[in-house]
Amino acid sequence: LGSMALCNRFCTLKSEVLRCTAPLKPVPTQRLATNGIQRGSRSFSAATLAQKGDKNAAYPPQLAVPPNDQLRMLRALEARPAGFGLPSAFYHDYAFYRADVLNLWQTQWIFAGHDCELKTEKDAITMQIAEHPVSIVRGDNGNLTAFCTRTEGLKPVAVESAGGYIFVSLAEQPEPFTPVGSLLESYLAPFDLRTAKVAHQSRIIEKGNWKMVWENNRECYHCRRNHNELVKSFPDGAWWNGLSGTEEEKAMVTRLIDRCEALGLPSNFVSSWGGQYRIMRIPLTNDARSFTPDTEPAVVTKRLGTMPRDASVGDVLFYHYPNTWNHFLADHALSFRMLPISPTETELVTKWLVPEYAVEGEDYCLENLTKVWNDTNAEDAWLVERNQLGVSSPAYVPGPYNTLHEDGVSQFVDWYCNATKKSLMMGCSSTCEPELPL
């Protein structure tokens, strides 16, 4: 795009992003358009945030977190015993939420969407990182461009793509993207997600702090009692990472990895230093091949990329804090994008990706493709809301995590605490300034 055309394009996007001024309401699972401006995505101004009715809404969003609140947060982090949960304030205190936005959401790489959603220069991905509206487009030269769209202008932000995944960063000097980018290119190459398409996407608002959403996701001890459809294929417990479990379970993981590596499919467990991201291949239960009610492939006649049609290749899991977890199967892939709305609200967007030439009604049934995770998301939202009520109770006292079943939760909380302490001690500041209330 030429400079004038690009400016006009983003002025149009800015109008779309800032048009919505009504308070947010929970949105049911829905089918949304894949291409073009996503008018169904969350869009609102900082002034709207201040009008949402939260008891902390008077806290000026354009101001940095006061030093006394930063010190209060740092002391709480340092006082947390190893292996214990977070104190109550981390889940509902507005100053702590603002610190999360400033110290993590404005400094880390944030998953935005997929390359396959930006096939033409008319397509756009829009998202809201706290009070920061971000839009991403592709120019006629194929390059991606991202802007923080505000009433006073458009601020370019960093954008990167790897393995069909697009990430943005609001930081003035983002951390190097190459380590995670190289990992995604290697692991996701057989899926060829750049040529896939989004068959369906859903958006829900979970009534819990974004960390509560992660904690619920990072353990599956609750799965057997709460996710009737999911446990037909996804293993509950924590043995599937190959690092724990019985000898028989470890051997099952080893056999899958060896078989898939022999097929040229990257499968070994890889984790970043500090645990911000990890990727692995795990076996599915009961000889399952996909996340469907009958555990058979949702896309019957086609596969993603060069994935084998008949071989059982399990599920590749990819986590990247603070906002995405993903599943990659032979017939389809799922991405989950989580973004904070307030101290006690979190947006979750789920996308189902299928082979480019798969046709709904011929190659797959949409209900069959989406039922397992639509049900699971709704069930998890119910759990998150109740856990949020629990940590907000005056009677709540954080305790130790179960070292077997909650190891993933403990790992996430450790990453959060370490990353937050580092930012607080460095005096991390915002580089993409919030929009001033009108």
CSV table of C-alpha atoms in Angstrom, one decimal:
chain,number,residue,atom,x,y,z
A,1,LEU,CA,0.0,0.0,0.0
A,2,GLY,CA,1.2,3.6,-0.7
A,3,SER,CA,1.6,5.9,2.3
A,4,MET,CA,-1.6,7.8,1.6
A,5,ALA,CA,-3.6,4.7,1.0
A,6,LEU,CA,-2.2,3.1,4.1
A,7,CYS,CA,-3.1,6.2,6.1
A,8,ASN,CA,-6.7,6.2,4.7
A,9,ARG,CA,-6.9,2.5,5.5
A,10,PHE,CA,-6.0,3.0,9.1
A,11,CYS,CA,-8.3,6.0,9.5
A,12,THR,CA,-11.1,3.7,8.4
A,13,LEU,CA,-10.0,1.1,10.9
A,14,LYS,CA,-9.7,3.6,13.7
A,15,SER,CA,-13.3,4.8,13.1
A,16,GLU,CA,-14.4,1.1,13.3
A,17,VAL,CA,-12.4,0.5,16.5
A,18,LEU,CA,-13.6,3.6,18.3
A,19,ARG,CA,-17.3,3.4,17.2
A,20,CYS,CA,-18.4,1.2,20.0
A,21,THR,CA,-19.0,3.2,23.2
A,22,ALA,CA,-21.5,0.9,25.0
A,23,PRO,CA,-20.4,-1.1,28.0
A,24,LEU,CA,-19.5,-4.7,27.2
A,25,LYS,CA,-21.8,-7.6,27.7
A,26,PRO,CA,-21.1,-11.3,27.6
A,27,VAL,CA,-21.2,-12.5,24.0
A,28,PRO,CA,-22.4,-16.0,23.3
A,29,THR,CA,-20.5,-18.4,21.1
A,30,GLN,CA,-21.1,-17.2,17.5
A,31,ARG,CA,-20.0,-17.7,14.0
A,32,LEU,CA,-18.2,-14.6,12.7
A,33,ALA,CA,-16.8,-13.6,9.3
A,34,THR,CA,-13.2,-14.7,8.7
A,35,ASN,CA,-12.2,-11.9,6.3
A,36,GLY,CA,-12.6,-8.2,6.3
A,37,ILE,CA,-12.9,-5.9,9.3
A,38,GLN,CA,-14.2,-8.0,12.3
A,39,ARG,CA,-16.9,-5.7,13.5
A,40,GLY,CA,-17.9,-8.3,16.1
A,41,SER,CA,-14.6,-8.0,17.9
A,42,ARG,CA,-14.3,-6.1,21.1
A,43,SER,CA,-13.8,-2.3,20.5
A,44,PHE,CA,-14.1,0.5,23.0
A,45,SER,CA,-12.2,3.5,24.3
A,46,ALA,CA,-10.5,4.1,27.6
A,47,ALA,CA,-13.4,6.4,28.5
A,48,THR,CA,-15.7,3.3,28.2
A,49,LEU,CA,-13.5,1.4,30.5
A,50,ALA,CA,-13.9,4.1,33.2
A,51,GLN,CA,-17.7,3.9,32.8
A,52,LYS,CA,-18.1,0.1,33.2
A,53,GLY,CA,-19.3,0.4,36.8
A,54,ASP,CA,-16.4,-1.4,38.4
A,55,LYS,CA,-15.8,-0.2,42.0
A,56,ASN,CA,-12.3,0.7,40.9
A,57,ALA,CA,-13.3,2.6,37.8
A,58,ALA,CA,-12.3,5.9,39.2
A,59,TYR,CA,-8.7,4.9,39.0
A,60,PRO,CA,-7.4,7.0,36.0
A,61,PRO,CA,-6.3,4.5,33.3
A,62,GLN,CA,-4.0,7.0,31.7
A,63,LEU,CA,-1.8,7.2,34.8
A,64,ALA,CA,1.0,4.8,35.8
A,65,VAL,CA,0.6,2.7,38.9
A,66,PRO,CA,1.5,4.8,42.0
A,67,PRO,CA,4.8,3.9,43.6
A,68,ASN,CA,3.1,2.8,46.8
A,69,ASP,CA,1.0,0.3,44.9
A,70,GLN,CA,4.0,-1.0,43.0
A,71,LEU,CA,5.8,-1.5,46.3
A,72,ARG,CA,2.7,-3.2,47.8
A,73,MET,CA,2.6,-5.6,44.8
A,74,LEU,CA,6.4,-6.3,45.0
A,75,ARG,CA,6.2,-7.1,48.7
A,76,ALA,CA,3.3,-9.5,48.1
A,77,LEU,CA,5.2,-11.3,45.4
A,78,GLU,CA,8.3,-11.6,47.6
A,79,ALA,CA,6.3,-12.9,50.5
A,80,ARG,CA,4.7,-15.7,48.5
A,81,PRO,CA,6.0,-19.1,49.6
A,82,ALA,CA,7.4,-21.2,46.8
A,83,GLY,CA,4.8,-23.5,45.3
A,84,PHE,CA,1.9,-21.5,46.8
A,85,GLY,CA,-1.0,-19.6,45.1
A,86,LEU,CA,-1.2,-15.9,44.7
A,87,PRO,CA,-2.9,-13.6,47.3
A,88,SER,CA,-6.4,-12.4,46.7
A,89,ALA,CA,-5.4,-8.9,45.5
A,90,PHE,CA,-3.8,-10.3,42.3
A,91,TYR,CA,-7.2,-11.3,41.1
A,92,HIS,CA,-9.3,-8.2,41.7
A,93,ASP,CA,-7.2,-5.2,42.9
A,94,TYR,CA,-7.4,-2.5,40.2
A,95,ALA,CA,-3.9,-1.2,40.8
A,96,PHE,CA,-2.5,-4.8,40.5
A,97,TYR,CA,-4.4,-5.1,37.2
A,98,ARG,CA,-3.0,-1.9,35.9
A,99,ALA,CA,0.5,-3.1,36.8
A,100,ASP,CA,-0.2,-6.3,34.8
A,101,VAL,CA,-1.1,-4.2,31.8
A,102,LEU,CA,1.9,-1.9,32.1
A,103,ASN,CA,4.5,-4.6,33.1
A,104,LEU,CA,3.3,-7.6,31.0
A,105,TRP,CA,0.7,-6.8,28.4
A,106,GLN,CA,2.5,-3.8,27.1
A,107,THR,CA,5.9,-5.4,27.0
A,108,GLN,CA,5.5,-9.0,25.9
A,109,TRP,CA,4.7,-10.5,22.5
A,110,ILE,CA,1.0,-11.0,22.2
A,111,PHE,CA,-0.7,-13.5,19.9
A,112,ALA,CA,-3.0,-11.6,17.5
A,113,GLY,CA,-4.3,-14.0,14.8
A,114,HIS,CA,-3.3,-16.0,11.8
A,115,ASP,CA,-1.6,-15.2,8.4
A,116,CYS,CA,-4.5,-16.9,6.6
A,117,GLU,CA,-6.9,-14.2,7.9
A,118,LEU,CA,-5.0,-11.6,5.9
A,119,LYS,CA,-5.1,-12.9,2.4
A,120,THR,CA,-5.8,-9.5,0.7
A,121,GLU,CA,-5.1,-5.9,1.5
A,122,LYS,CA,-8.8,-5.5,2.4
A,123,ASP,CA,-8.6,-7.9,5.3
A,124,ALA,CA,-7.8,-6.8,8.9
A,125,ILE,CA,-7.3,-8.3,12.3
A,126,THR,CA,-8.5,-6.1,15.2
A,127,MET,CA,-7.9,-6.6,18.9
A,128,GLN,CA,-8.0,-4.7,22.1
A,129,ILE,CA,-5.1,-5.2,24.5
A,130,ALA,CA,-6.6,-3.6,27.7
A,131,GLU,CA,-7.2,0.0,26.6
A,132,HIS,CA,-5.1,-0.3,23.4
A,133,PRO,CA,-6.9,-0.9,20.2
A,134,VAL,CA,-4.6,-2.6,17.7
A,135,SER,CA,-5.2,-3.3,14.0
A,136,ILE,CA,-3.1,-5.4,11.6
A,137,VAL,CA,-3.2,-5.4,7.8
A,138,ARG,CA,-1.1,-6.8,4.9
A,139,GLY,CA,0.2,-4.5,2.2
A,140,ASP,CA,0.2,-5.4,-1.5
A,141,ASN,CA,3.9,-6.3,-1.0
A,142,GLY,CA,2.9,-9.0,1.4
A,143,ASN,CA,4.3,-7.4,4.5
A,144,LEU,CA,2.4,-7.0,7.7
A,145,THR,CA,1.8,-3.6,9.4
A,146,ALA,CA,0.3,-3.1,12.8
A,147,PHE,CA,-0.9,0.1,14.5
A,148,CYS,CA,-2.2,1.1,17.9
A,149,THR,CA,-5.3,3.1,16.8
A,150,ARG,CA,-6.2,6.1,19.0
A,151,THR,CA,-8.2,9.2,18.7
A,152,GLU,CA,-5.1,11.3,18.4
A,153,GLY,CA,-3.4,9.3,15.7
A,154,LEU,CA,-1.9,5.9,14.7
A,155,LYS,CA,1.2,4.6,16.4
A,156,PRO,CA,3.1,1.8,14.6
A,157,VAL,CA,3.7,-1.3,16.8
A,158,ALA,CA,6.0,-4.3,16.3
A,159,VAL,CA,4.5,-7.2,14.4
A,160,GLU,CA,6.0,-10.6,13.6
A,161,SER,CA,4.8,-13.8,11.9
A,162,ALA,CA,6.0,-17.4,12.3
A,163,GLY,CA,4.4,-20.7,11.3
A,164,GLY,CA,1.2,-18.9,10.3
A,165,TYR,CA,0.9,-17.1,13.7
A,166,ILE,CA,0.9,-13.3,14.1
A,167,PHE,CA,2.2,-11.6,17.2
A,168,VAL,CA,2.4,-7.9,18.1
A,169,SER,CA,4.2,-6.0,20.8
A,170,LEU,CA,3.4,-2.6,22.3
A,171,ALA,CA,6.9,-2.3,23.7
A,172,GLU,CA,9.2,0.4,22.3
A,173,GLN,CA,12.0,-2.1,22.2
A,174,PRO,CA,10.5,-5.6,22.1
A,175,GLU,CA,12.3,-8.7,23.3
A,176,PRO,CA,13.8,-10.7,20.3
A,177,PHE,CA,11.1,-12.7,18.6
A,178,THR,CA,13.5,-15.1,16.8
A,179,PRO,CA,13.7,-17.8,19.6
A,180,VAL,CA,9.9,-18.4,19.6
A,181,GLY,CA,9.6,-17.7,15.9
A,182,SER,CA,12.2,-20.3,14.9
A,183,LEU,CA,10.5,-22.8,17.2
A,184,LEU,CA,7.1,-22.3,15.6
A,185,GLU,CA,8.5,-22.4,12.1
A,186,SER,CA,10.1,-25.8,12.8
A,187,TYR,CA,7.2,-27.4,14.7
A,188,LEU,CA,4.3,-26.0,12.6
A,189,ALA,CA,5.9,-26.5,9.1
A,190,PRO,CA,4.1,-29.9,8.5
A,191,PHE,CA,0.7,-28.2,9.2
A,192,ASP,CA,1.3,-25.4,6.7
A,193,LEU,CA,-1.1,-23.1,8.5
A,194,ARG,CA,-0.4,-20.2,6.2
A,195,THR,CA,-2.6,-21.9,3.6
A,196,ALA,CA,-5.3,-23.0,6.1
A,197,LYS,CA,-8.5,-21.1,6.7
A,198,VAL,CA,-10.6,-20.2,9.7
A,199,ALA,CA,-13.8,-22.3,9.5
A,200,HIS,CA,-15.3,-20.9,12.7
A,201,GLN,CA,-14.5,-18.6,15.6
A,202,SER,CA,-16.2,-17.9,18.9
A,203,ARG,CA,-15.8,-15.2,21.5
A,204,ILE,CA,-16.8,-15.3,25.1
A,205,ILE,CA,-16.3,-13.1,28.1
A,206,GLU,CA,-15.1,-15.0,31.2
A,207,LYS,CA,-16.0,-13.5,34.6
A,208,GLY,CA,-12.5,-13.9,36.0
A,209,ASN,CA,-9.1,-12.3,36.1
A,210,TRP,CA,-6.9,-13.3,33.2
A,211,LYS,CA,-4.5,-15.2,35.5
A,212,MET,CA,-7.5,-17.3,36.8
A,213,VAL,CA,-8.3,-18.3,33.2
A,214,TRP,CA,-4.7,-19.5,32.8
A,215,GLU,CA,-4.7,-21.4,36.1
A,216,ASN,CA,-7.8,-23.2,35.1
A,217,ASN,CA,-6.3,-24.1,31.7
A,218,ARG,CA,-2.9,-25.3,33.1
A,219,GLU,CA,-4.3,-28.3,35.0
A,220,CYS,CA,-6.7,-31.1,33.9
A,221,TYR,CA,-7.4,-32.6,37.3
A,222,HIS,CA,-10.8,-31.1,37.0
A,223,CYS,CA,-11.4,-32.5,33.5
A,224,ARG,CA,-12.9,-35.9,34.4
A,225,ARG,CA,-15.7,-34.3,36.5
A,226,ASN,CA,-16.4,-31.3,34.2
A,227,HIS,CA,-15.6,-32.0,30.6
A,228,ASN,CA,-17.5,-35.0,29.4
A,229,GLU,CA,-16.8,-34.5,25.7
A,230,LEU,CA,-13.1,-33.4,26.1
A,231,VAL,CA,-12.0,-36.4,28.1
A,232,LYS,CA,-13.1,-38.8,25.4
A,233,SER,CA,-9.9,-37.7,23.6
A,234,PHE,CA,-7.7,-35.4,25.8
A,235,PRO,CA,-5.8,-37.1,28.7
A,236,ASP,CA,-6.6,-35.9,32.1
A,237,GLY,CA,-3.9,-35.5,34.7
A,238,ALA,CA,-0.4,-34.4,33.9
A,239,TRP,CA,1.4,-37.6,32.8
A,240,TRP,CA,1.2,-36.7,29.1
A,241,ASN,CA,4.1,-34.3,29.3
A,242,GLY,CA,6.4,-37.3,29.5
A,243,LEU,CA,8.0,-35.9,32.6
A,244,SER,CA,5.7,-37.6,35.2
A,245,GLY,CA,3.3,-40.5,35.4
A,246,THR,CA,3.7,-44.2,35.5
A,247,GLU,CA,6.4,-46.1,33.6
A,248,GLU,CA,3.7,-47.3,31.2
A,249,GLU,CA,2.4,-43.8,30.6
A,250,LYS,CA,6.0,-42.5,30.0
A,251,ALA,CA,6.6,-45.3,27.5
A,252,MET,CA,3.4,-44.4,25.7
A,253,VAL,CA,4.7,-40.8,25.3
A,254,THR,CA,8.1,-42.1,24.1
A,255,ARG,CA,6.6,-44.4,21.5
A,256,LEU,CA,4.5,-41.6,20.1
A,257,ILE,CA,7.4,-39.1,19.9
A,258,ASP,CA,9.7,-41.7,18.3
A,259,ARG,CA,7.1,-42.7,15.7
A,260,CYS,CA,6.3,-39.1,14.8
A,261,GLU,CA,9.9,-38.0,14.7
A,262,ALA,CA,10.5,-40.8,12.2
A,263,LEU,CA,7.8,-39.4,10.0
A,264,GLY,CA,9.5,-36.0,10.0
A,265,LEU,CA,7.1,-34.5,12.6
A,266,PRO,CA,8.9,-32.5,15.3
A,267,SER,CA,7.7,-33.9,18.6
A,268,ASN,CA,10.1,-33.5,21.5
A,269,PHE,CA,9.3,-31.3,24.5
A,270,VAL,CA,10.8,-27.8,24.2
A,271,SER,CA,10.5,-25.1,26.8
A,272,SER,CA,12.0,-21.6,26.9
A,273,TRP,CA,14.3,-20.6,29.7
A,274,GLY,CA,12.0,-19.1,32.3
A,275,GLY,CA,9.0,-21.1,31.0
A,276,GLN,CA,7.2,-18.3,29.0
A,277,TYR,CA,6.5,-20.7,26.1
A,278,ARG,CA,6.6,-24.5,25.6
A,279,ILE,CA,5.7,-26.9,22.8
A,280,MET,CA,5.2,-30.7,22.9
A,281,ARG,CA,3.4,-33.6,21.2
A,282,ILE,CA,1.2,-35.7,23.4
A,283,PRO,CA,-0.8,-38.8,22.8
A,284,LEU,CA,-4.6,-38.7,22.8
A,285,THR,CA,-6.6,-41.2,24.9
A,286,ASN,CA,-8.5,-44.3,23.7
A,287,ASP,CA,-6.8,-44.2,20.3
A,288,ALA,CA,-8.5,-40.9,19.6
A,289,ARG,CA,-7.5,-39.0,16.5
A,290,SER,CA,-9.3,-35.7,16.9
A,291,PHE,CA,-11.3,-33.5,19.3
A,292,THR,CA,-14.8,-34.7,18.2
A,293,PRO,CA,-17.6,-36.4,20.0
A,294,ASP,CA,-16.7,-39.8,18.3
A,295,THR,CA,-12.9,-39.0,18.5
A,296,GLU,CA,-12.5,-39.5,14.7
A,297,PRO,CA,-11.2,-36.7,12.4
A,298,ALA,CA,-13.6,-33.8,12.0
A,299,VAL,CA,-12.3,-33.1,8.5
A,300,VAL,CA,-12.8,-36.5,6.9
A,301,THR,CA,-11.2,-36.3,3.5
A,302,LYS,CA,-8.4,-33.7,3.9
A,303,ARG,CA,-5.4,-33.0,6.2
A,304,LEU,CA,-3.5,-29.9,7.1
A,305,GLY,CA,-0.3,-29.4,5.1
A,306,THR,CA,1.6,-32.7,4.8
A,307,MET,CA,0.1,-34.3,7.9
A,308,PRO,CA,-0.5,-38.1,7.3
A,309,ARG,CA,-4.1,-39.1,6.6
A,310,ASP,CA,-4.3,-42.4,8.6
A,311,ALA,CA,-1.4,-42.4,11.1
A,312,SER,CA,-2.2,-41.6,14.7
A,313,VAL,CA,0.0,-38.5,15.5
A,314,GLY,CA,-1.5,-37.2,18.7
A,315,ASP,CA,-1.8,-33.5,19.5
A,316,VAL,CA,0.8,-30.8,19.5
A,317,LEU,CA,0.3,-28.3,22.3
A,318,PHE,CA,1.8,-24.8,22.3
A,319,TYR,CA,1.6,-22.4,25.2
A,320,HIS,CA,2.8,-18.8,25.2
A,321,TYR,CA,2.3,-16.5,28.2
A,322,PRO,CA,0.5,-14.2,28.7
A,323,ASN,CA,-2.2,-14.9,26.1
A,324,THR,CA,-2.4,-18.1,24.0
A,325,TRP,CA,-2.6,-21.8,24.1
A,326,ASN,CA,-3.1,-24.0,21.0
A,327,HIS,CA,-3.8,-27.5,19.7
A,328,PHE,CA,-2.6,-28.9,16.4
A,329,LEU,CA,-4.1,-32.1,15.1
A,330,ALA,CA,-3.7,-33.7,11.7
A,331,ASP,CA,-7.2,-32.6,10.4
A,332,HIS,CA,-7.6,-29.2,12.1
A,333,ALA,CA,-6.0,-26.8,14.6
A,334,LEU,CA,-7.3,-24.6,17.4
A,335,SER,CA,-6.0,-21.3,18.6
A,336,PHE,CA,-7.1,-19.6,21.8
A,337,ARG,CA,-6.4,-15.9,22.3
A,338,MET,CA,-7.0,-14.4,25.7
A,339,LEU,CA,-7.0,-10.7,26.4
A,340,PRO,CA,-7.7,-8.7,29.6
A,341,ILE,CA,-10.8,-6.5,29.9
A,342,SER,CA,-10.8,-5.6,33.6
A,343,PRO,CA,-9.5,-7.0,36.8
A,344,THR,CA,-12.4,-9.5,36.8
A,345,GLU,CA,-13.2,-10.0,33.1
A,346,THR,CA,-11.3,-11.7,30.3
A,347,GLU,CA,-12.0,-12.1,26.6
A,348,LEU,CA,-11.4,-15.5,25.0
A,349,VAL,CA,-11.4,-15.9,21.2
A,350,THR,CA,-11.2,-19.5,19.8
A,351,LYS,CA,-10.6,-20.2,16.2
A,352,TRP,CA,-10.9,-23.5,14.3
A,353,LEU,CA,-8.5,-23.8,11.3
A,354,VAL,CA,-9.1,-26.4,8.6
A,355,PRO,CA,-7.3,-27.2,5.3
A,356,GLU,CA,-7.8,-24.5,2.7
A,357,TYR,CA,-9.9,-26.5,0.3
A,358,ALA,CA,-12.0,-28.3,2.9
A,359,VAL,CA,-15.7,-27.6,2.2
A,360,GLU,CA,-18.3,-27.4,5.0
A,361,GLY,CA,-21.0,-29.9,4.5
A,362,GLU,CA,-18.8,-32.0,2.3
A,363,ASP,CA,-15.4,-32.5,4.1
A,364,TYR,CA,-16.6,-31.6,7.6
A,365,CYS,CA,-19.7,-30.8,9.7
A,366,LEU,CA,-19.3,-27.6,11.6
A,367,GLU,CA,-21.2,-28.9,14.7
A,368,ASN,CA,-19.0,-31.9,14.8
A,369,LEU,CA,-15.9,-29.8,14.4
A,370,THR,CA,-16.7,-27.3,17.1
A,371,LYS,CA,-18.8,-29.1,19.7
A,372,VAL,CA,-16.0,-30.4,22.0
A,373,TRP,CA,-14.3,-27.1,22.5
A,374,ASN,CA,-17.5,-25.0,22.5
A,375,ASP,CA,-18.7,-27.2,25.4
A,376,THR,CA,-15.3,-27.1,27.1
A,377,ASN,CA,-15.0,-23.3,26.9
A,378,ALA,CA,-18.5,-22.9,28.4
A,379,GLU,CA,-17.7,-25.3,31.2
A,380,ASP,CA,-14.3,-23.6,31.9
A,381,ALA,CA,-16.0,-20.2,32.0
A,382,TRP,CA,-18.4,-21.6,34.7
A,383,LEU,CA,-15.4,-22.9,36.7
A,384,VAL,CA,-13.4,-19.6,36.3
A,385,GLU,CA,-16.4,-17.5,37.5
A,386,ARG,CA,-16.8,-19.6,40.7
A,387,ASN,CA,-13.0,-19.7,41.4
A,388,GLN,CA,-13.0,-15.9,41.0
A,389,LEU,CA,-15.7,-15.6,43.6
A,390,GLY,CA,-13.6,-17.9,45.8
A,391,VAL,CA,-10.4,-15.8,45.6
A,392,SER,CA,-12.4,-12.6,46.2
A,393,SER,CA,-13.8,-13.9,49.5
A,394,PRO,CA,-12.4,-12.4,52.7
A,395,ALA,CA,-11.9,-16.0,53.9
A,396,TYR,CA,-9.6,-16.9,51.0
A,397,VAL,CA,-6.0,-17.9,52.0
A,398,PRO,CA,-3.6,-19.1,49.3
A,399,GLY,CA,-2.3,-22.6,49.8
A,400,PRO,CA,0.2,-25.0,48.2
A,401,TYR,CA,-0.3,-26.4,44.8
A,402,ASN,CA,-0.5,-30.2,44.3
A,403,THR,CA,2.9,-31.1,42.9
A,404,LEU,CA,1.5,-33.8,40.7
A,405,HIS,CA,-1.8,-32.4,39.3
A,406,GLU,CA,-1.1,-28.7,39.5
A,407,ASP,CA,2.5,-28.6,38.3
A,408,GLY,CA,1.4,-26.6,35.2
A,409,VAL,CA,-0.4,-24.1,37.4
A,410,SER,CA,2.6,-23.7,39.6
A,411,GLN,CA,4.8,-23.2,36.6
A,412,PHE,CA,2.6,-20.4,35.2
A,413,VAL,CA,2.4,-18.6,38.5
A,414,ASP,CA,6.2,-18.8,38.9
A,415,TRP,CA,6.6,-17.3,35.4
A,416,TYR,CA,4.1,-14.6,36.3
A,417,CYS,CA,5.8,-13.7,39.6
A,418,ASN,CA,9.3,-13.7,38.1
A,419,ALA,CA,8.3,-11.6,35.1
A,420,THR,CA,6.3,-9.1,37.2
A,421,LYS,CA,9.1,-8.7,39.8
A,422,LYS,CA,11.6,-8.1,37.1
A,423,SER,CA,9.4,-5.4,35.5
A,424,LEU,CA,8.6,-3.8,38.8
A,425,MET,CA,12.3,-3.6,39.8
A,426,MET,CA,13.2,-2.2,36.4
A,427,GLY,CA,10.5,0.5,36.6
A,428,CYS,CA,8.9,-0.7,33.3
A,429,SER,CA,6.9,2.1,31.7
A,430,SER,CA,4.3,2.3,29.0
A,431,THR,CA,5.3,3.1,25.4
A,432,CYS,CA,1.9,3.0,23.7
A,433,GLU,CA,0.1,5.6,25.7
A,434,PRO,CA,-3.6,5.0,26.6
A,435,GLU,CA,-6.2,7.2,25.0
A,436,LEU,CA,-7.3,10.1,27.3
A,437,PRO,CA,-11.0,10.1,28.4
A,438,LEU,CA,-13.0,12.5,26.5
